[in-house]
Short mmCIF file of N, CA and C in Angstrom, two decimals:
data_model
loop_
_atom_site.label_atom_id
_atom_site.label_comp_id
_atom_site.label_asym_id
_atom_site.label_seq_id
_atom_site.Cartn_x
_atom_site.Cartn_y
_atom_site.Cartn_z
N MET A 1 13.94 12.50 -53.95
CA MET A 1 12.96 12.24 -52.68
C MET A 1 13.19 11.00 -52.03
N THR A 2 13.02 11.16 -50.75
CA THR A 2 13.37 9.84 -49.65
C THR A 2 12.10 9.08 -49.89
N ARG A 3 12.32 7.97 -49.36
CA ARG A 3 10.95 6.69 -49.45
C ARG A 3 9.99 7.36 -48.48
N LYS A 4 10.40 7.79 -47.21
CA LYS A 4 9.54 8.34 -46.39
C LYS A 4 8.51 9.50 -46.91
N SER A 5 9.08 10.30 -47.64
CA SER A 5 8.19 11.51 -48.22
C SER A 5 7.36 11.10 -49.43
N GLN A 6 7.43 10.05 -49.93
CA GLN A 6 6.59 9.49 -50.84
C GLN A 6 5.36 9.11 -50.32
N LYS A 7 4.06 9.57 -51.17
CA LYS A 7 2.77 9.35 -50.82
C LYS A 7 2.35 8.01 -51.54
N PRO A 8 1.39 7.42 -50.99
CA PRO A 8 0.97 6.09 -51.79
C PRO A 8 0.07 6.80 -52.90
N VAL A 9 -0.05 6.04 -54.13
CA VAL A 9 -0.71 6.45 -55.11
C VAL A 9 -2.00 5.73 -55.19
N HIS A 10 -2.99 6.51 -55.32
CA HIS A 10 -4.33 6.02 -55.32
C HIS A 10 -4.92 5.96 -56.62
N MET A 11 -5.19 4.68 -57.23
CA MET A 11 -5.65 4.48 -58.60
C MET A 11 -7.10 4.68 -58.67
N GLU A 12 -7.56 5.01 -59.71
CA GLU A 12 -8.90 5.33 -59.90
C GLU A 12 -9.49 4.02 -60.52
N PRO A 13 -10.89 3.79 -60.26
CA PRO A 13 -11.32 2.67 -60.71
C PRO A 13 -11.30 2.65 -62.43
N ILE A 14 -11.13 1.43 -62.89
CA ILE A 14 -11.34 1.40 -64.35
C ILE A 14 -12.79 0.85 -64.75
N HIS A 15 -13.10 1.20 -65.96
CA HIS A 15 -14.43 0.71 -66.49
C HIS A 15 -14.30 -0.31 -67.57
N ILE A 16 -14.49 -1.71 -67.52
CA ILE A 16 -14.18 -2.58 -68.33
C ILE A 16 -15.20 -2.57 -69.54
N ASP A 17 -14.88 -2.50 -70.76
CA ASP A 17 -15.66 -2.32 -71.80
C ASP A 17 -15.72 -3.49 -72.80
N HIS A 18 -14.70 -4.35 -72.62
CA HIS A 18 -14.42 -5.57 -73.39
C HIS A 18 -13.80 -6.58 -72.66
N LEU A 19 -14.08 -8.01 -72.62
CA LEU A 19 -13.53 -8.93 -71.90
C LEU A 19 -11.92 -9.22 -72.65
N SER A 20 -11.07 -9.62 -71.85
CA SER A 20 -9.93 -10.07 -72.54
C SER A 20 -9.78 -11.43 -71.77
N GLN A 21 -8.57 -12.09 -72.35
CA GLN A 21 -8.05 -13.34 -71.71
C GLN A 21 -8.09 -13.16 -70.24
N PRO A 22 -8.32 -14.33 -69.70
CA PRO A 22 -8.17 -14.46 -68.07
C PRO A 22 -6.58 -14.55 -67.79
N PRO A 23 -6.05 -14.21 -66.55
CA PRO A 23 -4.67 -14.70 -66.36
C PRO A 23 -4.31 -15.92 -66.37
N ALA A 24 -3.16 -16.33 -66.85
CA ALA A 24 -2.86 -17.62 -66.74
C ALA A 24 -2.65 -18.23 -65.09
N VAL A 25 -2.25 -17.50 -64.30
CA VAL A 25 -2.12 -17.81 -63.04
C VAL A 25 -3.17 -17.06 -62.12
N ARG A 26 -3.91 -17.59 -61.42
CA ARG A 26 -4.75 -16.70 -60.53
C ARG A 26 -4.23 -16.71 -59.13
N ASN A 27 -4.34 -15.38 -58.84
CA ASN A 27 -3.57 -15.10 -57.35
C ASN A 27 -4.79 -14.95 -56.37
N SER A 28 -5.93 -14.60 -56.66
CA SER A 28 -6.96 -14.16 -55.95
C SER A 28 -7.36 -15.23 -54.71
N LYS A 29 -7.62 -15.12 -53.71
CA LYS A 29 -8.02 -15.85 -52.50
C LYS A 29 -9.04 -15.55 -51.88
N GLU A 30 -9.84 -16.45 -50.85
CA GLU A 30 -10.61 -15.75 -49.78
C GLU A 30 -10.07 -14.98 -49.02
N MET A 31 -10.56 -13.72 -48.83
CA MET A 31 -10.18 -12.77 -48.21
C MET A 31 -11.22 -12.01 -46.91
N PHE A 32 -10.68 -11.46 -45.86
CA PHE A 32 -11.55 -11.06 -44.77
C PHE A 32 -11.20 -9.67 -44.65
N PHE A 33 -12.20 -8.73 -44.42
CA PHE A 33 -11.92 -7.38 -44.26
C PHE A 33 -12.68 -6.70 -42.88
N GLU A 34 -12.16 -5.70 -42.28
CA GLU A 34 -12.88 -5.11 -41.36
C GLU A 34 -13.45 -3.66 -41.66
N SER A 35 -12.95 -3.17 -42.90
CA SER A 35 -13.51 -1.96 -43.35
C SER A 35 -14.13 -1.96 -44.70
N LEU A 36 -14.93 -1.12 -44.83
CA LEU A 36 -15.44 -1.07 -46.28
C LEU A 36 -14.65 -0.59 -47.30
N GLU A 37 -13.77 0.39 -46.86
CA GLU A 37 -12.71 0.98 -47.90
C GLU A 37 -11.76 0.07 -48.40
N ASP A 38 -11.25 -0.88 -47.04
CA ASP A 38 -10.33 -1.96 -47.83
C ASP A 38 -10.96 -3.08 -48.72
N PHE A 39 -12.15 -3.28 -48.44
CA PHE A 39 -13.03 -4.03 -49.25
C PHE A 39 -13.15 -3.82 -50.66
N GLU A 40 -13.66 -2.60 -50.97
CA GLU A 40 -13.78 -1.96 -52.20
C GLU A 40 -12.58 -1.69 -52.88
N ARG A 41 -11.38 -1.31 -52.05
CA ARG A 41 -9.99 -1.17 -52.83
C ARG A 41 -9.45 -2.39 -53.35
N TYR A 42 -9.81 -3.64 -52.53
CA TYR A 42 -9.56 -5.09 -53.08
C TYR A 42 -10.17 -5.28 -54.17
N ILE A 43 -11.50 -4.92 -54.52
CA ILE A 43 -12.23 -5.37 -55.69
C ILE A 43 -11.74 -4.76 -56.70
N MET A 44 -11.32 -3.19 -56.44
CA MET A 44 -10.40 -2.47 -57.70
C MET A 44 -9.34 -3.03 -57.98
N ASP A 45 -8.49 -3.52 -57.00
CA ASP A 45 -7.11 -4.04 -57.38
C ASP A 45 -7.31 -5.31 -58.17
N GLU A 46 -8.34 -6.07 -57.85
CA GLU A 46 -8.45 -7.34 -58.51
C GLU A 46 -8.96 -7.20 -59.93
N SER A 47 -9.91 -5.92 -60.21
CA SER A 47 -10.26 -5.58 -61.65
C SER A 47 -9.07 -5.17 -62.51
N TRP A 48 -8.14 -4.50 -61.86
CA TRP A 48 -6.88 -3.92 -62.42
C TRP A 48 -6.13 -5.30 -62.82
N ASP A 49 -5.83 -6.17 -62.05
CA ASP A 49 -5.35 -7.72 -62.35
C ASP A 49 -6.03 -8.37 -63.17
N ASN A 50 -7.42 -8.21 -63.76
CA ASN A 50 -8.14 -8.90 -64.59
C ASN A 50 -8.59 -10.29 -63.84
N GLU A 51 -8.69 -10.07 -62.49
CA GLU A 51 -9.21 -11.43 -61.77
C GLU A 51 -10.72 -11.16 -61.20
N PHE A 52 -11.45 -10.20 -61.86
CA PHE A 52 -12.81 -9.61 -61.29
C PHE A 52 -13.99 -11.03 -61.31
N ASP A 53 -13.34 -12.11 -61.95
CA ASP A 53 -14.58 -13.01 -62.26
C ASP A 53 -14.10 -14.50 -61.40
N ASN A 54 -13.14 -14.05 -60.37
CA ASN A 54 -12.99 -15.21 -59.42
C ASN A 54 -12.55 -14.75 -57.98
N LEU A 55 -13.62 -14.08 -57.39
CA LEU A 55 -13.41 -13.58 -56.08
C LEU A 55 -14.30 -14.17 -54.87
N ASN A 56 -13.92 -14.18 -53.83
CA ASN A 56 -14.71 -14.68 -52.54
C ASN A 56 -14.29 -13.78 -51.53
N ILE A 57 -14.59 -12.76 -51.21
CA ILE A 57 -14.33 -11.75 -50.20
C ILE A 57 -15.46 -11.45 -49.20
N HIS A 58 -15.05 -11.28 -47.99
CA HIS A 58 -15.96 -11.02 -46.75
C HIS A 58 -15.68 -9.53 -46.12
N VAL A 59 -16.67 -8.84 -45.54
CA VAL A 59 -16.29 -7.55 -44.95
C VAL A 59 -17.27 -7.61 -43.74
N LYS A 60 -17.06 -7.16 -42.63
CA LYS A 60 -17.73 -6.96 -41.35
C LYS A 60 -17.58 -5.55 -41.01
N TYR A 61 -18.55 -4.89 -41.17
CA TYR A 61 -18.46 -3.47 -40.69
C TYR A 61 -19.80 -2.83 -40.11
N LEU A 62 -19.44 -1.52 -39.54
CA LEU A 62 -20.71 -0.80 -38.99
C LEU A 62 -21.08 0.07 -40.32
N PRO A 63 -22.44 -0.01 -40.54
CA PRO A 63 -22.88 0.85 -41.76
C PRO A 63 -22.68 2.19 -41.45
N PRO A 64 -22.61 3.22 -42.47
CA PRO A 64 -22.26 4.53 -42.19
C PRO A 64 -23.36 5.21 -41.55
N PHE A 65 -24.68 5.14 -41.59
CA PHE A 65 -25.94 5.56 -40.87
C PHE A 65 -25.74 5.17 -39.35
N ILE A 66 -25.29 4.17 -38.98
CA ILE A 66 -25.00 3.89 -37.62
C ILE A 66 -23.76 4.59 -36.97
N VAL A 67 -22.73 4.70 -37.69
CA VAL A 67 -21.56 5.67 -37.38
C VAL A 67 -22.10 7.03 -37.30
N ASN A 68 -22.76 7.53 -37.88
CA ASN A 68 -23.37 8.74 -38.02
C ASN A 68 -24.17 9.14 -36.75
N GLN A 69 -25.04 8.06 -36.50
CA GLN A 69 -25.84 8.10 -35.22
C GLN A 69 -25.15 8.31 -34.01
N CYS A 70 -24.16 7.43 -33.79
CA CYS A 70 -23.20 7.56 -32.74
C CYS A 70 -22.13 8.34 -32.83
N HIS A 71 -22.02 9.13 -33.60
CA HIS A 71 -20.88 10.22 -34.06
C HIS A 71 -19.67 9.61 -33.68
N GLY A 72 -19.51 8.20 -34.40
CA GLY A 72 -18.09 7.65 -34.38
C GLY A 72 -17.55 6.98 -33.22
N ASN A 73 -18.61 6.89 -32.08
CA ASN A 73 -17.97 6.46 -30.99
C ASN A 73 -19.00 4.90 -30.72
N GLU A 74 -18.23 3.92 -30.70
CA GLU A 74 -19.04 2.67 -30.55
C GLU A 74 -19.77 2.56 -29.42
N GLU A 75 -19.23 3.15 -28.29
CA GLU A 75 -19.85 3.01 -26.92
C GLU A 75 -21.37 3.74 -26.82
N ASN A 76 -21.56 4.63 -27.89
CA ASN A 76 -22.87 5.28 -28.14
C ASN A 76 -24.05 4.38 -29.02
N ILE A 77 -23.58 3.24 -29.18
CA ILE A 77 -24.37 2.54 -29.97
C ILE A 77 -25.52 2.05 -28.92
N LYS A 78 -26.66 2.00 -29.50
CA LYS A 78 -28.08 1.68 -28.61
C LYS A 78 -28.18 0.32 -28.72
N PRO A 79 -28.97 -0.42 -27.75
CA PRO A 79 -29.17 -1.85 -27.82
C PRO A 79 -30.28 -2.01 -29.16
N GLN A 80 -30.88 -1.14 -29.44
CA GLN A 80 -32.15 -1.37 -30.67
C GLN A 80 -31.41 -1.16 -31.79
N MET A 81 -30.78 -0.69 -31.90
CA MET A 81 -29.70 -0.55 -33.27
C MET A 81 -29.54 -1.94 -33.92
N ASN A 82 -30.36 -2.72 -34.38
CA ASN A 82 -30.12 -4.15 -34.97
C ASN A 82 -31.13 -4.45 -35.93
N SER A 83 -31.00 -5.44 -36.53
CA SER A 83 -31.98 -5.91 -37.52
C SER A 83 -33.46 -6.27 -36.98
N LEU A 84 -33.80 -6.26 -35.79
CA LEU A 84 -35.18 -6.33 -35.15
C LEU A 84 -36.04 -4.97 -35.30
N ASN A 85 -35.05 -3.99 -35.66
CA ASN A 85 -35.51 -2.58 -35.63
C ASN A 85 -35.79 -2.43 -37.00
N LYS A 86 -37.32 -1.93 -37.32
CA LYS A 86 -37.76 -1.69 -38.68
C LYS A 86 -37.02 -0.54 -39.36
N LYS A 87 -36.78 0.55 -38.51
CA LYS A 87 -36.03 1.77 -39.15
C LYS A 87 -34.51 1.27 -39.36
N PHE A 88 -33.94 0.66 -38.62
CA PHE A 88 -32.61 0.01 -39.05
C PHE A 88 -32.60 -0.58 -40.33
N ARG A 89 -33.62 -1.61 -40.42
CA ARG A 89 -33.72 -2.45 -41.65
C ARG A 89 -33.89 -1.62 -43.14
N ARG A 90 -34.79 -0.52 -42.66
CA ARG A 90 -35.08 0.55 -43.66
C ARG A 90 -33.82 1.21 -44.21
N HIS A 91 -33.10 1.55 -43.42
CA HIS A 91 -31.77 2.23 -43.47
C HIS A 91 -30.69 1.63 -44.22
N LEU A 92 -30.72 0.20 -43.70
CA LEU A 92 -29.96 -0.72 -44.29
C LEU A 92 -30.20 -1.22 -45.85
N GLN A 93 -31.36 -1.36 -45.94
CA GLN A 93 -31.82 -1.63 -47.40
C GLN A 93 -31.38 -0.30 -48.09
N HIS A 94 -31.53 0.92 -47.80
CA HIS A 94 -31.26 2.02 -48.44
C HIS A 94 -29.81 2.06 -48.73
N HIS A 95 -28.94 1.93 -47.83
CA HIS A 95 -27.67 1.80 -47.97
C HIS A 95 -27.09 0.59 -48.96
N VAL A 96 -27.69 -0.46 -48.94
CA VAL A 96 -27.06 -1.41 -49.89
C VAL A 96 -27.58 -1.13 -51.12
N LYS A 97 -28.81 -0.80 -51.42
CA LYS A 97 -29.06 -0.49 -52.77
C LYS A 97 -28.69 0.88 -53.48
N ARG A 98 -28.61 1.96 -52.57
CA ARG A 98 -28.06 3.11 -53.02
C ARG A 98 -26.36 3.60 -52.90
N HIS A 99 -25.93 2.70 -52.03
CA HIS A 99 -24.60 3.03 -51.80
C HIS A 99 -23.40 1.65 -52.14
N LEU A 100 -23.78 0.60 -51.39
CA LEU A 100 -22.77 -0.70 -51.33
C LEU A 100 -22.75 -1.22 -52.79
N LEU A 101 -23.89 -1.56 -53.31
CA LEU A 101 -24.09 -2.29 -54.59
C LEU A 101 -23.64 -1.49 -55.75
N PRO A 102 -23.77 -0.05 -55.80
CA PRO A 102 -23.47 0.81 -56.94
C PRO A 102 -21.80 0.94 -56.69
N ASP A 103 -21.33 1.00 -55.51
CA ASP A 103 -19.94 1.31 -55.05
C ASP A 103 -19.16 -0.15 -55.59
N ILE A 104 -19.77 -1.15 -55.39
CA ILE A 104 -19.06 -2.49 -55.90
C ILE A 104 -19.22 -2.43 -57.21
N ASN A 105 -20.20 -2.09 -57.93
CA ASN A 105 -20.06 -1.89 -59.44
C ASN A 105 -18.90 -0.79 -59.88
N LYS A 106 -18.76 0.23 -59.27
CA LYS A 106 -17.84 1.32 -59.66
C LYS A 106 -16.43 0.68 -59.29
N MET A 107 -16.28 -0.05 -58.30
CA MET A 107 -14.87 -0.60 -58.10
C MET A 107 -14.59 -1.83 -59.06
N ALA A 108 -15.38 -2.50 -59.43
CA ALA A 108 -15.25 -3.62 -60.18
C ALA A 108 -15.12 -3.26 -61.42
N GLY A 109 -15.73 -2.04 -62.03
CA GLY A 109 -15.74 -1.83 -63.25
C GLY A 109 -16.51 -2.32 -64.39
N ILE A 110 -17.64 -2.92 -63.86
CA ILE A 110 -18.41 -3.92 -64.51
C ILE A 110 -19.89 -3.40 -64.19
N ASP A 111 -20.65 -3.17 -64.93
CA ASP A 111 -22.11 -2.97 -64.77
C ASP A 111 -23.06 -4.02 -64.52
N TYR A 112 -22.83 -4.52 -63.07
CA TYR A 112 -23.75 -5.60 -62.84
C TYR A 112 -25.07 -5.01 -62.29
N HIS A 113 -26.00 -6.06 -62.62
CA HIS A 113 -27.52 -5.49 -62.39
C HIS A 113 -28.07 -6.54 -61.36
N TYR A 114 -28.12 -6.17 -60.08
CA TYR A 114 -28.42 -7.24 -59.03
C TYR A 114 -29.80 -7.42 -59.03
N ASP A 115 -30.46 -8.72 -58.81
CA ASP A 115 -31.73 -9.00 -58.61
C ASP A 115 -31.88 -9.54 -57.36
N LYS A 116 -32.79 -9.07 -56.55
CA LYS A 116 -32.96 -9.45 -55.20
C LYS A 116 -33.40 -10.92 -55.22
N ALA A 117 -32.67 -12.02 -55.05
CA ALA A 117 -32.95 -13.36 -55.24
C ALA A 117 -33.86 -13.79 -53.81
N LYS A 118 -33.55 -13.24 -52.76
CA LYS A 118 -34.10 -13.71 -51.65
C LYS A 118 -33.86 -13.03 -50.56
N GLU A 119 -34.81 -12.77 -49.67
CA GLU A 119 -34.70 -12.12 -48.18
C GLU A 119 -35.56 -12.90 -47.16
N GLU A 120 -34.76 -13.12 -46.07
CA GLU A 120 -35.20 -14.17 -45.22
C GLU A 120 -35.00 -13.74 -43.63
N ILE A 121 -35.60 -14.28 -42.83
CA ILE A 121 -35.32 -13.90 -41.17
C ILE A 121 -35.20 -15.23 -40.67
N ILE A 122 -34.19 -15.68 -40.13
CA ILE A 122 -33.83 -16.94 -39.51
C ILE A 122 -33.80 -16.69 -38.15
N PRO A 123 -34.79 -17.41 -37.23
CA PRO A 123 -34.54 -17.22 -35.81
C PRO A 123 -33.66 -18.39 -35.28
N ASN A 124 -33.10 -18.21 -34.25
CA ASN A 124 -32.14 -19.38 -33.72
C ASN A 124 -33.39 -20.31 -32.96
N GLN A 125 -32.90 -21.52 -32.52
CA GLN A 125 -33.74 -22.24 -32.20
C GLN A 125 -34.43 -22.06 -30.78
N TYR A 126 -33.98 -21.09 -29.97
CA TYR A 126 -34.63 -20.70 -28.78
C TYR A 126 -35.53 -19.66 -28.86
N GLY A 127 -35.28 -19.00 -30.16
CA GLY A 127 -36.17 -17.60 -30.25
C GLY A 127 -35.63 -16.51 -29.65
N THR A 128 -34.31 -16.26 -29.20
CA THR A 128 -33.85 -15.48 -28.58
C THR A 128 -33.22 -14.33 -29.41
N SER A 129 -32.71 -14.66 -30.52
CA SER A 129 -32.07 -13.87 -31.42
C SER A 129 -32.46 -14.30 -33.00
N SER A 130 -32.09 -13.42 -33.92
CA SER A 130 -32.48 -13.90 -35.32
C SER A 130 -31.49 -13.34 -36.17
N ILE A 131 -31.44 -13.62 -37.53
CA ILE A 131 -30.47 -13.12 -38.53
C ILE A 131 -31.45 -12.67 -39.73
N HIS A 132 -31.32 -11.58 -40.09
CA HIS A 132 -31.96 -10.94 -41.35
C HIS A 132 -30.98 -10.94 -42.42
N LYS A 133 -31.20 -11.87 -43.45
CA LYS A 133 -30.41 -11.97 -44.57
C LYS A 133 -31.18 -11.57 -45.95
N TRP A 134 -30.12 -10.79 -46.64
CA TRP A 134 -30.42 -10.54 -48.12
C TRP A 134 -29.58 -11.31 -49.07
N HIS A 135 -30.20 -11.50 -50.21
CA HIS A 135 -29.24 -12.29 -51.21
C HIS A 135 -29.48 -11.72 -52.55
N PHE A 136 -28.34 -11.19 -53.25
CA PHE A 136 -28.54 -10.43 -54.43
C PHE A 136 -27.60 -11.38 -55.26
N GLU A 137 -28.07 -11.34 -56.59
CA GLU A 137 -27.26 -12.15 -57.61
C GLU A 137 -27.41 -11.36 -59.03
N ASP A 138 -26.47 -11.69 -59.92
CA ASP A 138 -26.34 -11.49 -61.04
C ASP A 138 -25.90 -12.20 -61.96
N ALA A 139 -26.86 -13.02 -62.63
CA ALA A 139 -26.14 -14.15 -63.49
C ALA A 139 -26.50 -13.71 -64.97
N SER A 140 -26.58 -12.52 -65.30
CA SER A 140 -26.63 -12.09 -66.80
C SER A 140 -25.20 -11.94 -67.38
N ASP A 141 -25.33 -11.33 -68.88
CA ASP A 141 -24.15 -11.23 -69.30
C ASP A 141 -23.52 -9.93 -68.98
N HIS A 142 -23.73 -9.22 -67.97
CA HIS A 142 -22.91 -8.10 -67.28
C HIS A 142 -22.64 -7.16 -68.36
N GLY A 143 -23.56 -6.68 -69.34
CA GLY A 143 -23.34 -5.78 -70.18
C GLY A 143 -22.34 -6.13 -71.39
N PHE A 144 -21.89 -7.24 -71.44
CA PHE A 144 -20.95 -7.62 -72.56
C PHE A 144 -21.80 -8.50 -73.71
N ASP A 145 -21.41 -8.46 -74.99
CA ASP A 145 -22.00 -9.38 -75.86
C ASP A 145 -21.60 -10.77 -75.63
N ALA A 146 -22.42 -11.74 -76.14
CA ALA A 146 -22.19 -13.15 -76.11
C ALA A 146 -21.14 -13.60 -76.72
N SER A 147 -20.72 -12.74 -77.82
CA SER A 147 -19.41 -13.20 -78.42
C SER A 147 -18.29 -12.89 -77.86
N GLU A 148 -18.18 -12.04 -76.81
CA GLU A 148 -17.08 -11.70 -76.08
C GLU A 148 -16.70 -12.90 -74.83
N PHE A 149 -17.79 -13.71 -74.67
CA PHE A 149 -17.39 -14.86 -73.78
C PHE A 149 -16.78 -15.95 -74.49
N ASN A 150 -16.35 -15.90 -75.82
CA ASN A 150 -15.67 -16.89 -76.28
C ASN A 150 -14.28 -16.78 -75.79
N VAL A 151 -13.89 -15.41 -75.27
CA VAL A 151 -12.55 -15.41 -74.84
C VAL A 151 -12.38 -15.54 -73.25
N ARG A 152 -13.50 -15.55 -72.63
CA ARG A 152 -13.49 -15.62 -71.31
C ARG A 152 -14.83 -16.43 -70.77
N ASP A 153 -14.55 -17.39 -69.77
CA ASP A 153 -15.92 -17.92 -69.10
C ASP A 153 -16.78 -17.00 -68.49
N HIS A 154 -18.25 -17.46 -68.79
CA HIS A 154 -19.29 -16.63 -68.00
C HIS A 154 -19.15 -16.79 -66.64
N TRP A 155 -19.48 -15.85 -65.86
CA TRP A 155 -19.43 -15.90 -64.28
C TRP A 155 -20.71 -15.15 -63.93
N LYS A 156 -20.97 -15.70 -62.51
CA LYS A 156 -22.22 -15.01 -61.91
C LYS A 156 -21.70 -14.16 -60.75
N VAL A 157 -22.35 -13.28 -59.88
CA VAL A 157 -21.91 -12.44 -59.05
C VAL A 157 -23.07 -12.64 -57.90
N GLU A 158 -22.60 -13.19 -56.73
CA GLU A 158 -23.52 -13.14 -55.62
C GLU A 158 -23.25 -12.18 -54.40
N VAL A 159 -24.16 -11.49 -53.65
CA VAL A 159 -23.83 -10.71 -52.79
C VAL A 159 -24.82 -10.98 -51.55
N ASP A 160 -24.15 -11.49 -50.48
CA ASP A 160 -24.94 -12.02 -49.20
C ASP A 160 -24.83 -10.85 -48.21
N ILE A 161 -25.78 -10.23 -47.62
CA ILE A 161 -25.69 -9.22 -46.60
C ILE A 161 -26.43 -9.86 -45.60
N VAL A 162 -25.64 -10.01 -44.21
CA VAL A 162 -26.33 -10.59 -43.05
C VAL A 162 -26.27 -9.64 -42.02
N SER A 163 -27.39 -9.36 -41.19
CA SER A 163 -27.50 -8.50 -40.06
C SER A 163 -28.24 -9.58 -38.99
N ASN A 164 -27.72 -9.32 -37.82
CA ASN A 164 -28.33 -9.95 -36.68
C ASN A 164 -28.87 -9.32 -35.72
N SER A 165 -29.64 -9.76 -34.72
CA SER A 165 -30.32 -8.90 -33.69
C SER A 165 -29.59 -8.59 -32.61
N SER A 166 -28.45 -9.00 -32.27
CA SER A 166 -27.62 -8.91 -31.28
C SER A 166 -26.67 -7.45 -31.38
N ASN A 167 -26.46 -6.99 -32.69
CA ASN A 167 -25.64 -6.01 -32.83
C ASN A 167 -25.71 -5.47 -34.26
N PRO A 168 -25.25 -4.17 -34.32
CA PRO A 168 -25.55 -3.54 -35.73
C PRO A 168 -24.41 -3.81 -36.82
N TRP A 169 -23.47 -4.67 -36.50
CA TRP A 169 -22.61 -4.94 -37.54
C TRP A 169 -23.06 -5.91 -38.70
N ILE A 170 -22.48 -5.46 -39.95
CA ILE A 170 -22.96 -6.19 -41.17
C ILE A 170 -22.03 -6.94 -41.61
N ASP A 171 -22.54 -8.21 -42.21
CA ASP A 171 -21.30 -9.10 -42.71
C ASP A 171 -21.94 -9.00 -44.28
N VAL A 172 -20.98 -9.06 -45.27
CA VAL A 172 -21.33 -8.68 -46.69
C VAL A 172 -20.30 -9.91 -47.19
N THR A 173 -20.69 -10.60 -48.09
CA THR A 173 -19.83 -11.81 -48.60
C THR A 173 -20.18 -11.38 -50.20
N TYR A 174 -18.97 -11.15 -50.93
CA TYR A 174 -19.17 -11.16 -52.37
C TYR A 174 -18.42 -12.06 -52.91
N ARG A 175 -19.00 -12.90 -53.98
CA ARG A 175 -18.54 -13.85 -54.72
C ARG A 175 -18.72 -13.78 -56.26
N ALA A 176 -17.78 -13.85 -56.84
CA ALA A 176 -17.73 -13.89 -58.32
C ALA A 176 -17.48 -15.31 -58.60
N ILE A 177 -18.31 -16.13 -59.35
CA ILE A 177 -18.08 -17.47 -59.44
C ILE A 177 -18.17 -17.84 -61.03
N SER A 178 -17.13 -18.39 -61.57
CA SER A 178 -17.11 -18.89 -62.96
C SER A 178 -18.37 -20.13 -63.10
N ASP A 179 -18.99 -19.98 -64.22
CA ASP A 179 -20.06 -21.15 -64.49
C ASP A 179 -19.56 -22.29 -65.02
N LYS A 180 -18.38 -22.22 -65.40
CA LYS A 180 -17.60 -23.53 -65.88
C LYS A 180 -16.87 -24.07 -64.64
N PRO A 181 -17.15 -25.53 -64.83
CA PRO A 181 -16.67 -26.26 -63.52
C PRO A 181 -15.23 -26.46 -63.54
N ILE A 182 -14.55 -26.48 -62.51
CA ILE A 182 -13.07 -26.70 -62.33
C ILE A 182 -12.51 -28.07 -62.77
N ASP A 183 -11.74 -28.00 -63.69
CA ASP A 183 -11.23 -29.38 -64.16
C ASP A 183 -9.92 -29.84 -63.08
N ASN A 184 -9.99 -30.74 -62.35
CA ASN A 184 -9.16 -30.99 -61.40
C ASN A 184 -8.39 -32.29 -61.86
N SER A 185 -8.32 -32.56 -63.33
CA SER A 185 -7.95 -33.90 -63.66
C SER A 185 -6.36 -33.88 -63.90
N ASP A 186 -5.89 -32.48 -64.00
CA ASP A 186 -4.41 -32.30 -64.19
C ASP A 186 -3.53 -32.40 -62.87
N ILE A 187 -4.53 -32.33 -61.74
CA ILE A 187 -3.79 -32.37 -60.52
C ILE A 187 -3.54 -33.70 -59.97
N VAL A 188 -2.26 -33.91 -59.57
CA VAL A 188 -2.00 -35.26 -59.15
C VAL A 188 -1.63 -35.30 -57.79
#
């Protein structure tokens, strides 16, 4: 079989039942994506690489309900499709709770239980535009026993969803942060 005729292998997400030793060398870095599929695939790949507790990734995308309303043509986006619209915020909240957060759980392979820590509207200083921001976090044990954290440090997960009043694009920031402070004493 020639190289051109080979199809890419799509792995299924794994579900992590028990924690194992973290990798000796960390390869994950801050990443930026423009599609939700690439964002989720990266989370899945990092779970396969056992680096699910050290991520800082961002995605900027059009939510699926906007793509459906404009039939995939960005020129059909109406000016009122933004965070000032109550219907838009309701659809976005539904998308986040029913689709985005469960998909992140599925791709990470861990049962995160997100709590809505904060929801805020931030106007600019002139009052001409605003930002609607949701902040979700999970600082629990993620479904693992306390004894399993002897092998690996505890981490928390934060998800920030930001929508502005000038366009329907959504900015999502997903961070998995270790609770243990980084020791830089070895670095010279």
